[in-house]
């Protein structure tokens, strides 16, 4: 599906019918990252996976700023377009940074949160420096610079050996990424806010999922989210790295489906009888 939304043309994939859940992909991927989840959508759920601004089939739009807040507002604009009051929000890595911005700035639009392979802390000075150096290399080499930087760290040794098609899919998505979107997203990640202090304000049901062998986001950073968001639960997927939903889709889908089944029923304002 695609539509003009705000200043951009946004593309998204969707599957199923029922309560909405929005999947936000990581850097430098596309909505294709969530295809194994869309393929297994449980009954009673409507899964929606947009391409973030500049990635996949969504264009960069006309506004000149590109921040996690802008990307979060794009998700809210998509919800408005689809006439969704609330949705479960799920983000992987950079998608989790967008999810945090959305959850803290638009809490009334969030039914529940699933954080996958992400962190609430901002970049250290060293990490910012590395991102800016990578953005410089993207300007001269294109997406190959990001492949050289990230590819080897994305999946576990087990995934590399047993499921080489996962690495092929990730590499194809990375190779197709537009250099101007890559540099903007790298700058936006370097500039993103530190949300650690705000996590205790989250009041909706929250699940944290991490790959046991993630080489990009540390267990300490993920556990900090699970420890600080009141009542959050954590699941660790064995033998997976930074993209557990692709590396072990059956396990990830089982965890997600079980979590969704346990959620309290959605508040359906339109169907409430307020006539007493
Ligand atoms: C991602 O997967 O979105 C990136 O690894 C996030 C990051 O570099 O911080």
Tab-separated table of C-alpha atoms and ligand atoms in Angstrom:
chain	number	residue	atom	x	y	z
A	1	UNK	CA	0.000	0.000	0.000
A	2	UNK	CA	1.093	3.583	-0.472
A	3	UNK	CA	-0.338	7.036	-0.062
A	4	UNK	CA	0.627	10.704	0.140
A	5	UNK	CA	0.962	11.367	3.884
A	6	UNK	CA	2.067	14.834	4.982
A	7	UNK	CA	4.984	15.955	2.814
A	8	UNK	CA	5.897	12.459	1.604
A	9	UNK	CA	4.711	9.377	-0.231
A	10	UNK	CA	4.710	6.561	2.302
A	11	UNK	CA	4.704	2.861	1.493
A	12	UNK	CA	3.712	0.132	3.912
A	13	UNK	CA	3.025	-3.598	3.963
A	14	UNK	CA	0.076	-4.994	5.853
A	15	UNK	CA	-1.589	-8.282	6.706
A	16	UNK	CA	-4.584	-9.477	8.701
A	17	UNK	CA	-7.637	-7.818	10.084
A	18	UNK	CA	-8.350	-6.628	13.627
A	19	UNK	CA	-6.404	-4.831	16.350
A	20	UNK	CA	-3.515	-2.820	14.874
A	21	UNK	CA	0.188	-3.352	15.464
A	22	UNK	CA	2.825	-1.177	13.768
A	23	UNK	CA	6.317	-2.583	13.117
A	24	UNK	CA	9.146	-0.022	12.739
A	25	UNK	CA	12.240	-1.335	10.976
A	26	UNK	CA	15.885	-0.711	11.896
A	27	UNK	CA	18.744	0.979	10.061
A	28	UNK	CA	19.355	0.558	7.110
A	29	UNK	CA	16.479	-1.769	6.314
A	30	UNK	CA	12.901	-1.622	5.071
A	31	UNK	CA	9.499	-3.053	5.918
A	32	UNK	CA	10.752	-6.312	4.383
A	33	UNK	CA	12.504	-6.900	7.708
A	34	UNK	CA	9.088	-7.800	9.167
A	35	UNK	CA	7.855	-10.085	6.381
A	36	UNK	CA	8.132	-13.263	8.549
A	37	UNK	CA	5.833	-11.590	11.100
A	38	UNK	CA	3.360	-10.393	8.439
A	39	UNK	CA	3.306	-13.916	6.989
A	40	UNK	CA	2.252	-15.304	10.386
A	41	UNK	CA	-0.242	-12.636	11.493
A	42	UNK	CA	-2.480	-14.151	14.192
A	43	UNK	CA	-6.272	-14.081	13.875
A	44	UNK	CA	-7.772	-10.823	15.154
A	45	UNK	CA	-4.689	-8.698	14.379
A	46	UNK	CA	-3.852	-6.165	11.672
A	47	UNK	CA	-0.066	-5.987	11.191
A	48	UNK	CA	1.267	-2.839	9.497
A	49	UNK	CA	4.938	-2.375	8.522
A	50	UNK	CA	5.834	1.012	6.994
A	51	UNK	CA	9.025	1.938	5.152
A	52	UNK	CA	10.563	4.820	7.101
A	53	UNK	CA	11.102	8.128	5.282
A	54	UNK	CA	13.729	7.621	2.522
A	55	UNK	CA	13.889	3.822	2.933
A	56	UNK	CA	12.329	1.092	0.785
A	57	UNK	CA	9.552	2.584	-1.328
A	58	UNK	CA	8.888	5.628	0.890
A	59	UNK	CA	10.393	8.848	-0.412
A	60	UNK	CA	12.366	11.392	1.580
A	61	UNK	CA	9.601	13.982	1.431
A	62	UNK	CA	10.207	17.686	1.167
A	63	UNK	CA	10.947	18.730	4.751
A	64	UNK	CA	14.609	19.371	5.397
A	65	UNK	CA	14.863	18.052	8.981
A	66	UNK	CA	15.294	14.331	9.661
A	67	UNK	CA	15.162	13.280	13.318
A	68	UNK	CA	13.767	10.428	15.407
A	69	UNK	CA	10.890	12.777	16.327
A	70	UNK	CA	10.103	13.416	12.635
A	71	UNK	CA	10.095	9.649	11.979
A	72	UNK	CA	7.839	9.104	15.031
A	73	UNK	CA	5.450	11.805	13.812
A	74	UNK	CA	5.372	10.036	10.416
A	75	UNK	CA	4.117	6.910	12.232
A	76	UNK	CA	1.394	8.948	13.944
A	77	UNK	CA	0.462	10.481	10.561
A	78	UNK	CA	0.119	6.945	9.161
A	79	UNK	CA	-2.124	6.029	12.120
A	80	UNK	CA	-4.254	9.103	11.407
A	81	UNK	CA	-4.434	8.130	7.723
A	82	UNK	CA	-5.578	4.608	8.690
A	83	UNK	CA	-7.961	6.067	11.322
A	84	UNK	CA	-6.303	4.196	14.187
A	85	UNK	CA	-6.710	5.752	17.632
A	86	UNK	CA	-4.144	3.432	19.174
A	87	UNK	CA	-1.798	0.638	18.122
A	88	UNK	CA	0.709	-1.730	19.630
A	89	UNK	CA	4.100	-0.342	18.558
A	90	UNK	CA	7.096	-2.561	17.836
A	91	UNK	CA	10.510	-1.247	16.812
A	92	UNK	CA	13.823	-2.927	16.098
A	93	UNK	CA	17.023	-1.035	16.903
A	94	UNK	CA	16.686	2.377	15.157
A	95	UNK	CA	12.975	1.518	14.956
A	96	UNK	CA	13.096	1.294	18.759
A	97	UNK	CA	14.533	4.829	18.958
A	98	UNK	CA	11.564	5.997	16.873
A	99	UNK	CA	9.224	3.938	19.067
A	100	UNK	CA	10.567	5.627	22.229
A	101	UNK	CA	9.987	9.068	20.736
A	102	UNK	CA	6.452	8.055	19.741
A	103	UNK	CA	5.654	6.461	23.119
A	104	UNK	CA	6.876	9.425	25.141
A	105	UNK	CA	5.522	12.218	22.919
A	106	UNK	CA	2.218	10.586	21.887
A	107	UNK	CA	1.396	8.255	24.815
A	108	UNK	CA	-2.342	8.345	24.064
A	109	UNK	CA	-1.696	6.623	20.684
A	110	UNK	CA	0.098	3.619	22.195
A	111	UNK	CA	-1.676	0.486	23.409
A	112	UNK	CA	1.463	-1.517	24.240
A	113	UNK	CA	5.169	-1.578	23.344
A	114	UNK	CA	7.515	-4.264	22.080
A	115	UNK	CA	11.182	-3.221	21.981
A	116	UNK	CA	13.476	-5.474	19.958
A	117	UNK	CA	17.294	-5.177	19.934
A	118	UNK	CA	17.279	-1.520	20.921
A	119	UNK	CA	18.469	0.877	23.610
A	120	UNK	CA	17.245	4.015	25.410
A	121	UNK	CA	20.651	5.641	25.902
A	122	UNK	CA	21.992	8.217	23.437
A	123	UNK	CA	25.269	7.773	21.546
A	124	UNK	CA	28.533	8.336	23.402
A	125	UNK	CA	30.870	10.966	21.905
A	126	UNK	CA	32.887	8.131	20.370
A	127	UNK	CA	29.779	6.526	18.827
A	128	UNK	CA	28.726	9.926	17.391
A	129	UNK	CA	32.164	10.361	15.881
A	130	UNK	CA	31.988	6.886	14.289
A	131	UNK	CA	28.548	7.607	12.836
A	132	UNK	CA	29.726	10.863	11.284
A	133	UNK	CA	32.802	9.116	9.842
A	134	UNK	CA	30.500	6.429	8.390
A	135	UNK	CA	28.231	9.102	6.887
A	136	UNK	CA	31.320	10.599	5.186
A	137	UNK	CA	32.205	7.195	3.723
A	138	UNK	CA	28.587	6.765	2.502
A	139	UNK	CA	28.957	10.089	0.656
A	140	UNK	CA	31.902	8.685	-1.300
A	141	UNK	CA	31.132	4.928	-1.477
A	142	UNK	CA	27.329	4.724	-1.185
A	143	UNK	CA	25.613	1.908	0.711
A	144	UNK	CA	28.679	-0.372	0.465
A	145	UNK	CA	30.208	1.668	3.298
A	146	UNK	CA	27.341	0.603	5.617
A	147	UNK	CA	27.594	-3.019	4.493
A	148	UNK	CA	31.333	-2.983	5.297
A	149	UNK	CA	30.622	-1.443	8.705
A	150	UNK	CA	27.626	-3.499	9.883
A	151	UNK	CA	27.104	-6.665	7.917
A	152	UNK	CA	29.380	-9.021	9.865
A	153	UNK	CA	27.872	-7.900	13.197
A	154	UNK	CA	24.209	-8.305	12.260
A	155	UNK	CA	23.623	-12.017	12.753
A	156	UNK	CA	24.937	-14.719	15.082
A	157	UNK	CA	27.493	-17.333	13.991
A	158	UNK	CA	24.705	-19.918	14.173
A	159	UNK	CA	22.519	-17.916	11.762
A	160	UNK	CA	25.441	-17.385	9.365
A	161	UNK	CA	26.112	-21.130	9.269
A	162	UNK	CA	22.568	-22.535	9.285
A	163	UNK	CA	20.526	-19.853	7.526
A	164	UNK	CA	22.707	-18.077	4.908
A	165	UNK	CA	19.537	-16.800	3.218
A	166	UNK	CA	18.989	-14.425	6.184
A	167	UNK	CA	22.337	-12.722	5.543
A	168	UNK	CA	21.556	-12.557	1.805
A	169	UNK	CA	18.239	-10.829	2.490
A	170	UNK	CA	19.854	-8.310	4.857
A	171	UNK	CA	22.648	-7.584	2.388
A	172	UNK	CA	20.175	-6.995	-0.461
A	173	UNK	CA	18.181	-4.544	1.677
A	174	UNK	CA	21.367	-2.715	2.693
A	175	UNK	CA	22.719	-2.543	-0.868
A	176	UNK	CA	19.469	-0.988	-2.114
A	177	UNK	CA	19.433	1.778	0.543
A	178	UNK	CA	19.627	5.350	-0.786
A	179	UNK	CA	22.814	7.177	0.261
A	180	UNK	CA	20.898	10.389	1.103
A	181	UNK	CA	18.588	8.472	3.476
A	182	UNK	CA	21.566	6.664	5.016
A	183	UNK	CA	23.451	9.878	5.795
A	184	UNK	CA	20.348	11.572	7.202
A	185	UNK	CA	19.508	8.590	9.404
A	186	UNK	CA	23.118	8.342	10.634
A	187	UNK	CA	23.106	12.033	11.590
A	188	UNK	CA	19.682	11.643	13.232
A	189	UNK	CA	20.845	8.660	15.301
A	190	UNK	CA	23.962	10.574	16.391
A	191	UNK	CA	21.762	13.486	17.519
A	192	UNK	CA	19.033	11.430	19.182
A	193	UNK	CA	17.867	12.176	22.691
A	194	UNK	CA	18.769	10.079	25.710
A	195	UNK	CA	15.514	8.509	26.943
A	196	UNK	CA	16.826	6.636	29.994
A	197	UNK	CA	15.358	9.131	32.462
A	198	UNK	CA	11.942	8.961	30.756
A	199	UNK	CA	11.481	5.198	30.744
A	200	UNK	CA	9.824	5.161	34.164
A	201	UNK	CA	7.018	7.377	32.733
A	202	UNK	CA	5.891	4.603	30.359
A	203	UNK	CA	2.635	3.233	31.702
A	204	UNK	CA	1.562	0.732	29.035
A	205	UNK	CA	2.340	-2.977	28.890
A	206	UNK	CA	5.900	-3.456	27.580
A	207	UNK	CA	7.896	-6.405	26.282
A	208	UNK	CA	11.631	-6.337	25.535
A	209	UNK	CA	13.037	-8.962	23.140
A	210	UNK	CA	16.729	-9.426	22.485
A	211	UNK	CA	18.994	-11.780	20.627
A	212	UNK	CA	21.313	-13.603	23.005
A	213	UNK	CA	24.366	-12.842	20.820
A	214	UNK	CA	23.554	-9.293	19.677
A	215	UNK	CA	26.873	-7.601	18.803
A	216	UNK	CA	25.320	-4.178	18.119
A	217	UNK	CA	23.127	-3.534	21.182
A	218	UNK	CA	24.520	-4.843	24.468
A	219	UNK	CA	22.544	-7.007	26.882
A	220	UNK	CA	23.174	-4.306	29.524
A	221	UNK	CA	21.466	-1.622	27.410
A	222	UNK	CA	18.453	-3.830	26.667
A	223	UNK	CA	18.148	-5.015	30.238
A	224	UNK	CA	18.125	-1.379	31.370
A	225	UNK	CA	14.875	-0.872	29.413
A	226	UNK	CA	13.325	-4.024	30.885
A	227	UNK	CA	14.400	-2.991	34.392
A	228	UNK	CA	13.229	0.618	34.227
A	229	UNK	CA	9.893	0.502	32.399
A	230	UNK	CA	7.402	-0.391	35.151
A	231	UNK	CA	6.245	-4.004	34.811
A	232	UNK	CA	8.203	-4.689	31.587
A	233	UNK	CA	9.009	-8.278	30.683
A	234	UNK	CA	12.054	-9.510	28.835
A	235	UNK	CA	12.576	-12.444	26.477
A	236	UNK	CA	15.968	-13.589	25.182
A	237	UNK	CA	16.135	-15.607	21.958
A	238	UNK	CA	18.982	-18.116	22.002
A	239	UNK	CA	21.492	-18.353	19.152
A	240	UNK	CA	20.363	-15.106	17.518
A	241	UNK	CA	22.069	-11.742	17.001
A	242	UNK	CA	20.758	-8.250	16.208
A	243	UNK	CA	17.755	-9.324	14.072
A	244	UNK	CA	16.104	-12.107	16.101
A	245	UNK	CA	12.785	-11.727	14.271
A	246	UNK	CA	14.488	-12.796	11.008
A	247	UNK	CA	17.028	-15.200	12.495
A	248	UNK	CA	14.488	-17.220	14.488
A	249	UNK	CA	11.105	-16.123	13.098
A	250	UNK	CA	9.151	-19.025	14.583
A	251	UNK	CA	10.424	-18.329	18.104
A	252	UNK	CA	9.933	-14.564	17.727
A	253	UNK	CA	6.406	-15.042	16.363
A	254	UNK	CA	5.495	-17.377	19.212
A	255	UNK	CA	6.717	-14.867	21.818
A	256	UNK	CA	4.911	-11.997	20.083
A	257	UNK	CA	1.641	-13.896	19.613
A	258	UNK	CA	1.636	-15.074	23.226
A	259	UNK	CA	2.267	-11.492	24.402
A	260	UNK	CA	-0.542	-10.096	22.222
A	261	UNK	CA	-2.965	-12.737	23.530
A	262	UNK	CA	-2.205	-11.642	27.112
A	263	UNK	CA	-2.932	-7.941	26.482
A	264	UNK	CA	-6.077	-6.480	28.027
A	265	UNK	CA	-8.795	-5.850	25.396
A	266	UNK	CA	-8.373	-2.700	23.297
A	267	UNK	CA	-10.501	0.262	24.300
A	268	UNK	CA	-12.909	0.673	21.382
A	269	UNK	CA	-14.299	4.189	21.852
A	270	UNK	CA	-16.528	3.966	18.783
A	271	UNK	CA	-18.301	0.856	20.095
A	272	UNK	CA	-18.876	2.041	23.697
A	273	UNK	CA	-22.449	2.625	24.796
A	274	UNK	CA	-22.358	6.029	26.510
A	275	UNK	CA	-26.145	6.481	26.631
A	276	UNK	CA	-26.848	5.902	30.349
B	1	LIG	C1	19.904	-0.539	13.625
B	1	LIG	O1	19.916	-1.768	13.491
B	1	LIG	O2	18.875	0.126	13.462
B	1	LIG	C2	21.199	0.152	13.973
B	1	LIG	O3	22.180	-0.788	14.232
B	1	LIG	C3	21.024	1.068	15.133
B	1	LIG	C4	22.275	1.755	15.553
B	1	LIG	O4	23.271	1.746	14.813
B	1	LIG	O5	22.279	2.367	16.642
